[in-house]
mmCIF file of C-alpha atoms and ligand atoms in Angstrom:
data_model
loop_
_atom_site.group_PDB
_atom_site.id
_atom_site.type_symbol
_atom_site.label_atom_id
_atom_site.label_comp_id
_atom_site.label_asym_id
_atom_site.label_seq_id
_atom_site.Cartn_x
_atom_site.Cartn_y
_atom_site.Cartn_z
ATOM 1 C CA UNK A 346 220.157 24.719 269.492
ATOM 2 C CA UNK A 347 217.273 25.672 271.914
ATOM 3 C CA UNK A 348 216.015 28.260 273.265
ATOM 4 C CA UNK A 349 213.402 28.132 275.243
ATOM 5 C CA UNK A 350 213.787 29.782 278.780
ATOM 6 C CA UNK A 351 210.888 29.249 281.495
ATOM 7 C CA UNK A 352 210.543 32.274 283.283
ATOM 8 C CA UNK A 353 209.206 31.582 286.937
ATOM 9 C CA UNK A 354 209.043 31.336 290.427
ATOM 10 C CA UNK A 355 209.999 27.921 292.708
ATOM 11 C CA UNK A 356 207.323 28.302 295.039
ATOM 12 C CA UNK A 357 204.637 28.847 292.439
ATOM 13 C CA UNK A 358 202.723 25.498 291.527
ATOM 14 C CA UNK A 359 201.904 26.252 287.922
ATOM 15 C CA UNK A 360 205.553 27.208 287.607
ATOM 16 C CA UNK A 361 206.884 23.965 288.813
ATOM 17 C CA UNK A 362 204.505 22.063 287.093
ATOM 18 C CA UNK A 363 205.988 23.492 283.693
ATOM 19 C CA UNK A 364 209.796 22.920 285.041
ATOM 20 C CA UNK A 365 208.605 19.547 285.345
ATOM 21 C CA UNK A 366 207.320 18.684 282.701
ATOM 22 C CA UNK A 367 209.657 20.291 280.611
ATOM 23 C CA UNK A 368 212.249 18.317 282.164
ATOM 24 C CA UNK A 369 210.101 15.190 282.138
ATOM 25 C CA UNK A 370 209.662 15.497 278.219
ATOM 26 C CA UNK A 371 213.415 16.483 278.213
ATOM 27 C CA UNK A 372 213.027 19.624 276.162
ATOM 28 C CA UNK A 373 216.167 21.485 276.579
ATOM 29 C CA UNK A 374 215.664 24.846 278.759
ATOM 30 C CA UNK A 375 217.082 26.865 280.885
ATOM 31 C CA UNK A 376 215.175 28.622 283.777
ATOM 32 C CA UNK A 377 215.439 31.883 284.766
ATOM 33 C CA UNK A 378 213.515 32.992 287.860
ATOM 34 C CA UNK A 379 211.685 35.940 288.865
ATOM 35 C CA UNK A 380 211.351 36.779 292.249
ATOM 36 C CA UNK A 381 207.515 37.506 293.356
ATOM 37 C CA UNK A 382 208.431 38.636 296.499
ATOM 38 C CA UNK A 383 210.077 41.700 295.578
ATOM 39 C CA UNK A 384 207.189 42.229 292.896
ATOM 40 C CA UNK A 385 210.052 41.323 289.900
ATOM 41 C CA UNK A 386 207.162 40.212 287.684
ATOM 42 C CA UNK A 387 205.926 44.266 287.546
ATOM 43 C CA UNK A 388 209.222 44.984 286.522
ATOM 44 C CA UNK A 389 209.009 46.659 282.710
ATOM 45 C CA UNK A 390 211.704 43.329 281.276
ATOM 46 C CA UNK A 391 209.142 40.690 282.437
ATOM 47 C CA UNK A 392 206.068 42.630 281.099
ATOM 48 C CA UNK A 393 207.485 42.294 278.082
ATOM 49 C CA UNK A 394 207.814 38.583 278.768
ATOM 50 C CA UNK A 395 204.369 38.787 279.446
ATOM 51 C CA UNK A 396 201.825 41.819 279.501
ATOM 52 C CA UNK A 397 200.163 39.424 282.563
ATOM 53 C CA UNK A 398 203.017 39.460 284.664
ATOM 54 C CA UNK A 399 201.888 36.072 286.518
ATOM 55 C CA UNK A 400 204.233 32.987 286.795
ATOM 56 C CA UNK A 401 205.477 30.753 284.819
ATOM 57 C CA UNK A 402 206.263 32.294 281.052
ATOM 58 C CA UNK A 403 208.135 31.377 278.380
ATOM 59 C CA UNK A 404 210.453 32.723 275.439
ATOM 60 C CA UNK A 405 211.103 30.573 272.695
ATOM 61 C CA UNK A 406 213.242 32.092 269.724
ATOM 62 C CA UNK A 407 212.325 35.469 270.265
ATOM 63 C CA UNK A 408 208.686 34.027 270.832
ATOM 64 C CA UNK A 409 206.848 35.078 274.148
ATOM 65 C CA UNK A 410 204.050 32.721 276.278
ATOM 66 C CA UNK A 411 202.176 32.774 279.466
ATOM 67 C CA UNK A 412 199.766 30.400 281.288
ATOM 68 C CA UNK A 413 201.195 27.105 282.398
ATOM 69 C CA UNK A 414 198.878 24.507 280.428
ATOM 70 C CA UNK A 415 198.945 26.777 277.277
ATOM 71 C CA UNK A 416 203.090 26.321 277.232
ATOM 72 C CA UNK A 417 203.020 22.549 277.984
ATOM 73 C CA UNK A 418 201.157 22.187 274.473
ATOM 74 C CA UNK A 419 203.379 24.749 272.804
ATOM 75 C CA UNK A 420 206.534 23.059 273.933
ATOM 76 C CA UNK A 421 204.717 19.889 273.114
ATOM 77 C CA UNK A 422 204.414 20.725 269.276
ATOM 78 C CA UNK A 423 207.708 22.921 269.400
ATOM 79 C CA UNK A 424 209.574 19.901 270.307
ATOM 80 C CA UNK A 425 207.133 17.365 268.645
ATOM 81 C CA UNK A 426 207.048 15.400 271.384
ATOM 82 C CA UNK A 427 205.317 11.951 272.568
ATOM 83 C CA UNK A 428 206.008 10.658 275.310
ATOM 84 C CA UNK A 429 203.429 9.287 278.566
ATOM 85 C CA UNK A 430 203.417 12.962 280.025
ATOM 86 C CA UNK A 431 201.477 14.405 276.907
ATOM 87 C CA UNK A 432 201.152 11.714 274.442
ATOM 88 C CA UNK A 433 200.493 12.472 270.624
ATOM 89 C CA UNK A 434 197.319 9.738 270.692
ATOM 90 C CA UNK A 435 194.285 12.445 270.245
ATOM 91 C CA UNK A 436 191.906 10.381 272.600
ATOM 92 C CA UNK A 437 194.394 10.753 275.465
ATOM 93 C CA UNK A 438 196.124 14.090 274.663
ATOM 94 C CA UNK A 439 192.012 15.191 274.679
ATOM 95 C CA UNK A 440 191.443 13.764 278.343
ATOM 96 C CA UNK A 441 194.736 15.537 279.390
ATOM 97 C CA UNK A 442 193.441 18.703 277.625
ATOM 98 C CA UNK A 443 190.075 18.703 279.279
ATOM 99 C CA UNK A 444 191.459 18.479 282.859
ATOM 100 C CA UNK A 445 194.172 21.364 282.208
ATOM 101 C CA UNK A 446 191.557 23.518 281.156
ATOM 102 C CA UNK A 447 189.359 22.240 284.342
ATOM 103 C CA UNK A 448 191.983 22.706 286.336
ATOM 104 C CA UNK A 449 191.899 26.467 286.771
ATOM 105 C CA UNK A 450 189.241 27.337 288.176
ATOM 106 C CA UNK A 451 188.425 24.171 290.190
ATOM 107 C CA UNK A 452 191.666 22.178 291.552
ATOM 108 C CA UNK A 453 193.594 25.943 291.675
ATOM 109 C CA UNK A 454 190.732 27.456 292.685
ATOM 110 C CA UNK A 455 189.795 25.207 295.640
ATOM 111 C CA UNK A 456 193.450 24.156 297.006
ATOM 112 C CA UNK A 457 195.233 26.749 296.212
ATOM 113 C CA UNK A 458 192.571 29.195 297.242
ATOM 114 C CA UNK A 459 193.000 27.188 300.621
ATOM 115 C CA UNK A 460 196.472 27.617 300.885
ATOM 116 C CA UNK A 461 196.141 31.224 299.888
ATOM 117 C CA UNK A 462 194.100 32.069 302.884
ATOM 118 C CA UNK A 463 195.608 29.529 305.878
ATOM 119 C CA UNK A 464 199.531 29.979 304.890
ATOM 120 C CA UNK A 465 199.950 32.879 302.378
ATOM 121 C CA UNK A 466 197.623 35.097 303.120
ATOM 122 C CA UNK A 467 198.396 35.728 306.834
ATOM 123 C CA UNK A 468 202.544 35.233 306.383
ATOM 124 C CA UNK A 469 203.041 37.488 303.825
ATOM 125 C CA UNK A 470 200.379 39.829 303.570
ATOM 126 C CA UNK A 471 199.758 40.264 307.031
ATOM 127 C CA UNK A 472 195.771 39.151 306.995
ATOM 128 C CA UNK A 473 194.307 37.847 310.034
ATOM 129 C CA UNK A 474 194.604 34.237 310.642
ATOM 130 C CA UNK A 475 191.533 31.749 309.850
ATOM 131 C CA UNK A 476 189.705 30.575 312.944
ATOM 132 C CA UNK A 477 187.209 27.459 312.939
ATOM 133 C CA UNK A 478 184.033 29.503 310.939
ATOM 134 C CA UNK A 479 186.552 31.335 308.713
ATOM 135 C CA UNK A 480 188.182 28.107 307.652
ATOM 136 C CA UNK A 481 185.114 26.008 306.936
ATOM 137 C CA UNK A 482 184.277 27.165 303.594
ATOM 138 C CA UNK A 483 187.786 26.515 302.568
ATOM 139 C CA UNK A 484 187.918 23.076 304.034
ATOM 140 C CA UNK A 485 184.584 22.020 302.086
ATOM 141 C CA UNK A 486 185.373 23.574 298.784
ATOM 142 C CA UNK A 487 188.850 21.137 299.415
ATOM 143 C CA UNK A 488 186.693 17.850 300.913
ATOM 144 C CA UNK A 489 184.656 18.506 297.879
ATOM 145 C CA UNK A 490 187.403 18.416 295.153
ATOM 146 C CA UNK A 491 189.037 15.474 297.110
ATOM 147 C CA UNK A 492 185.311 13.325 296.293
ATOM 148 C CA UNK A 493 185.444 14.798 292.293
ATOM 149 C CA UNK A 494 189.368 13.720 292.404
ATOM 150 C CA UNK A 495 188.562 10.339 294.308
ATOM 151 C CA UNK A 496 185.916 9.808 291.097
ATOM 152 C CA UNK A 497 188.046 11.030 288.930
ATOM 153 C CA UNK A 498 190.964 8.076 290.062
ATOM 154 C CA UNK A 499 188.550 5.335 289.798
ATOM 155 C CA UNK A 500 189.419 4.848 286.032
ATOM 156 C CA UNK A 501 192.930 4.226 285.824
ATOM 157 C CA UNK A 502 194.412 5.407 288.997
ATOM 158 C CA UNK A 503 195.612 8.790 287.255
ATOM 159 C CA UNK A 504 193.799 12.127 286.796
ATOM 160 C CA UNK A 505 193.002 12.065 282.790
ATOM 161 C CA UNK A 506 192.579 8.421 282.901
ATOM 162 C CA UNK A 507 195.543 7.781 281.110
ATOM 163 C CA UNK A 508 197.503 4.291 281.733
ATOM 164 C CA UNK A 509 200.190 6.048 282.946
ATOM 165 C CA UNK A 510 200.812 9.783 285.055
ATOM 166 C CA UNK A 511 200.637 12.060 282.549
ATOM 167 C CA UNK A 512 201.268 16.041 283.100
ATOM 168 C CA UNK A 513 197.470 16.031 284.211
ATOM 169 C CA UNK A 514 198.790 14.478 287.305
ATOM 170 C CA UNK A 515 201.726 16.620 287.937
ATOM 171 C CA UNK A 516 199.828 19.883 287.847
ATOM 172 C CA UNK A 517 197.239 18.158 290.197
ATOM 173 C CA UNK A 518 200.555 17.022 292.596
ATOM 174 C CA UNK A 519 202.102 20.619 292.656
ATOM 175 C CA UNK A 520 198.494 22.081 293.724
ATOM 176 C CA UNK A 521 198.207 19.415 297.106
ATOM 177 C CA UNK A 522 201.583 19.311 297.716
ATOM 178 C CA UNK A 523 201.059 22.908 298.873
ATOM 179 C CA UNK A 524 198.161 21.903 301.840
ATOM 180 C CA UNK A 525 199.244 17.951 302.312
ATOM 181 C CA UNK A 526 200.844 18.705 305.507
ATOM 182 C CA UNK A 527 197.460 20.380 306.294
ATOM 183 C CA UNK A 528 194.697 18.314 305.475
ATOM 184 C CA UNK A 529 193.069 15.001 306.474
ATOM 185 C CA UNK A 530 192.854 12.575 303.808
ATOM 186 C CA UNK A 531 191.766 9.550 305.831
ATOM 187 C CA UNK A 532 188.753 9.248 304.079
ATOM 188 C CA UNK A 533 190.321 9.726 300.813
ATOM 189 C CA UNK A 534 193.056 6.289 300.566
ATOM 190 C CA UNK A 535 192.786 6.301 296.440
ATOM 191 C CA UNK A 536 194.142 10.059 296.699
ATOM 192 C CA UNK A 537 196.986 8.961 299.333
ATOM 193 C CA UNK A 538 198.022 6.313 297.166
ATOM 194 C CA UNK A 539 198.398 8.363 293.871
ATOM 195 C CA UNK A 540 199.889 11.004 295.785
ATOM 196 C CA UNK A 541 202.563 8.537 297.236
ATOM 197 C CA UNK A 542 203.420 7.500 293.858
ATOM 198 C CA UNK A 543 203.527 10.737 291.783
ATOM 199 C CA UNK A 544 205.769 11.748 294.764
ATOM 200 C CA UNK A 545 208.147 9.012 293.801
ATOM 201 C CA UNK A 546 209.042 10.340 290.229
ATOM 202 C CA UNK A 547 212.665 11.318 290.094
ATOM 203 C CA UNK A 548 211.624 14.738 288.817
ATOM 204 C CA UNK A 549 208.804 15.460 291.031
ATOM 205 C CA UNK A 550 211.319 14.482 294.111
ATOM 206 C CA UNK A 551 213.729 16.455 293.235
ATOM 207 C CA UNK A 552 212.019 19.829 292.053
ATOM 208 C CA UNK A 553 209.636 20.014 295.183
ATOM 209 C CA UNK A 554 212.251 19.462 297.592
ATOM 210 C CA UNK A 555 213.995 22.516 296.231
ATOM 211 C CA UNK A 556 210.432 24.413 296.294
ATOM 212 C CA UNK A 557 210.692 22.722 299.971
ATOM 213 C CA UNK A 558 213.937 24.568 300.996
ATOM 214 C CA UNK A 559 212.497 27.707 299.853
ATOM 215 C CA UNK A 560 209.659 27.812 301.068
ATOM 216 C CA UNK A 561 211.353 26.811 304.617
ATOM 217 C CA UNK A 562 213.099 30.404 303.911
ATOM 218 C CA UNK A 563 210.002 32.310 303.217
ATOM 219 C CA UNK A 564 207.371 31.284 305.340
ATOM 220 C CA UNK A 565 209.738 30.027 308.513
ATOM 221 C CA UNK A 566 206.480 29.055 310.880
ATOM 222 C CA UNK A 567 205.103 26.438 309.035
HETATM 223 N N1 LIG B 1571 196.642 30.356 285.163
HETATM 224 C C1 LIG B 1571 198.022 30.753 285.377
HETATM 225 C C2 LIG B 1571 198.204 31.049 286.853
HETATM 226 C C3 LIG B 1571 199.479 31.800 287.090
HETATM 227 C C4 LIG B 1571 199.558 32.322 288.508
HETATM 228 O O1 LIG B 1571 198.558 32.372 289.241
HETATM 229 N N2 LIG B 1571 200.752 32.705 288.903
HETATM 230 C C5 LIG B 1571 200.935 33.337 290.202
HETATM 231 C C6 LIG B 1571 201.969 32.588 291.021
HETATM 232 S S1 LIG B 1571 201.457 30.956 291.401
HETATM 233 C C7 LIG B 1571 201.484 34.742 289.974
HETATM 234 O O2 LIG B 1571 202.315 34.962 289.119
HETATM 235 N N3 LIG B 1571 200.999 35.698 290.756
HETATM 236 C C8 LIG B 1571 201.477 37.037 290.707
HETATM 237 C C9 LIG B 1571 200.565 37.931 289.978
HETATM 238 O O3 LIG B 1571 199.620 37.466 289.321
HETATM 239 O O4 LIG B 1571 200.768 39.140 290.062
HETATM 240 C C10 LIG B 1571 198.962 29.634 284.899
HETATM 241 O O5 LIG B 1571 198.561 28.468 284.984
HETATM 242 O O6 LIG B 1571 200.070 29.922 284.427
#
C-alpha cells in the first residue's frame, strides 16, 4: 500500500507538473493541497513537510521532499518505474535530467517571471501594472527562451529530445500555459505545434482545466 501524498497548490506550475506526472507514471497518490493564498505553506504542519515552505512537496512513508524535479526522480526509483515520461535508458533519463535542472532558472525564470509581473504581481499583490517600457524586458527574456526552445525542438519535436513527450515537456507545458493567452507566437510555429499536442494528453487536459477553473476564481479579470 502507498503512501505517497503530493502536497501542493493547483495554480502552481511545478505543482501540477508533479500531479501529472505522477498520474502519468500511475504511481498511486493522493493530493492534499495547501492553500498559498492564505499563506498555508507558513503554517508550522507544512514546515515540517518542508523547512522551504514552497509548492509542491511530498511525504512518502514517513519520508519528507521538496522541489518538483527532485520528487519526479524519487518517485521514479520509489516506484521503479519506466515508462516514456522518465524512462530507465541512462542516455535519455540524462537529457531529461539536464533540462529539469535547466529549467529553473531559465524556462521558470523567464515565463514565469513574466507572468509574475503582468498577471500576479498586480492582482494579488497590488503592484502597479506594466506599461510598454516596463514590459519589454519581460517580453525579450520570453522571445529569447521561445528561439533556445524553437532549437531545442528541432531534434525530435520534444524538449529532451526524446522520441516521445517525456516529463521534460510537461514541466515546459505547465510554465507557457500560464502566458499562452498572452503572447505572440507567430514567429514561433514548431512551439505552437508541440504545444497543441502536449495539450492533447488526457492528463494534461484534464489537470489544467481544473488549474483553469481556479484560476478563473482567483484572478477574475483575466
Ligand atoms: N524550484 C521549486 C519551485 C517551487 C515554487 O516556486 N513554488 C511556489 C509556487 S509556484 C511557492 O510555493 N511559492 C511560495 C513561497 O515560496 O513562499 C520547485 O520546482 O518545486
Amino acid at each position: 500500500m502507498s503512501d505517497l501524498v503530493v502536497y501542493g497548490m493547483i495554480l502552481s506550475q511545478p505543482t501540477l507538473s508533479t500531479l501529472m506526472f505522477c498520474s502519468l507514471s500511475s504511481a498511486p497518490f493522493t493530493f492534499h493541497p495547501v492553500d498559498l493564498v492564505t499563506e498555508e505553506n507558513l503554517s508550522d504542519w507544512y514546515t515540517k513537510v518542508t523547512p522551504f515552505q514552497a509548492v509542491p512537496a511530498i511525504s512518502h512513508n514517513g519520508f519528507t521532499l521538496w522541489e518538483s524535479a527532485a520528487i519526479v526522480a524519487y518517485v521514479a526509483d520509489a516506484f521503479d518505474l519506466d515508462t516514456q515520461w522518465y524512462p530507465k535508458d541512462i542516455k535519455a533519463r540524462g537529457r531529461i535530467n539536464a533540462y529539469l535542472h535547466w529549467h529553473h532558472t531559465n524556462t521558470r525564470a523567464a515565463l514565469d517571471g513574466y507572468f509574475t509581473a503582468k498577471v500576479l504581481a498586480p492582482t494579488l499583490f497590488g503592484s502597479e501594472a506594466l506599461n510598454e517600457v516596463t514590459e519589454a524586458p519581460y517580453l525579450l527574456k520570453v522571445n529569447e527562451w521561445l528561439d533556445t526552445f524553437t532549437w531545442m525542438l528541432a531534434k525530435s519535436g520534444y524538449t529532451a529530445g526524446t522520441e516521445r513527450p517525456s516529463v521534460a515537456d510537461i514541466f515546459v507545458y505547465n510554465e507557457l500555459s500560464c502566458i499562452w493567452r498572452i503572447i505572440c507566437v507567430d514567429r514561433y510555429p514548431d512551439v505552437r505545434r508541440w504545444y497543441e499536442e502536449i495539450g492533447e494528453i488526457d492528463e494534461v487536459k484534464r489537470y489544467t482545466r481544473e488549474a483553469a477553473e481556479v484560476a478563473a476564481k482567483v484572478f477574475p479579470a483575466n
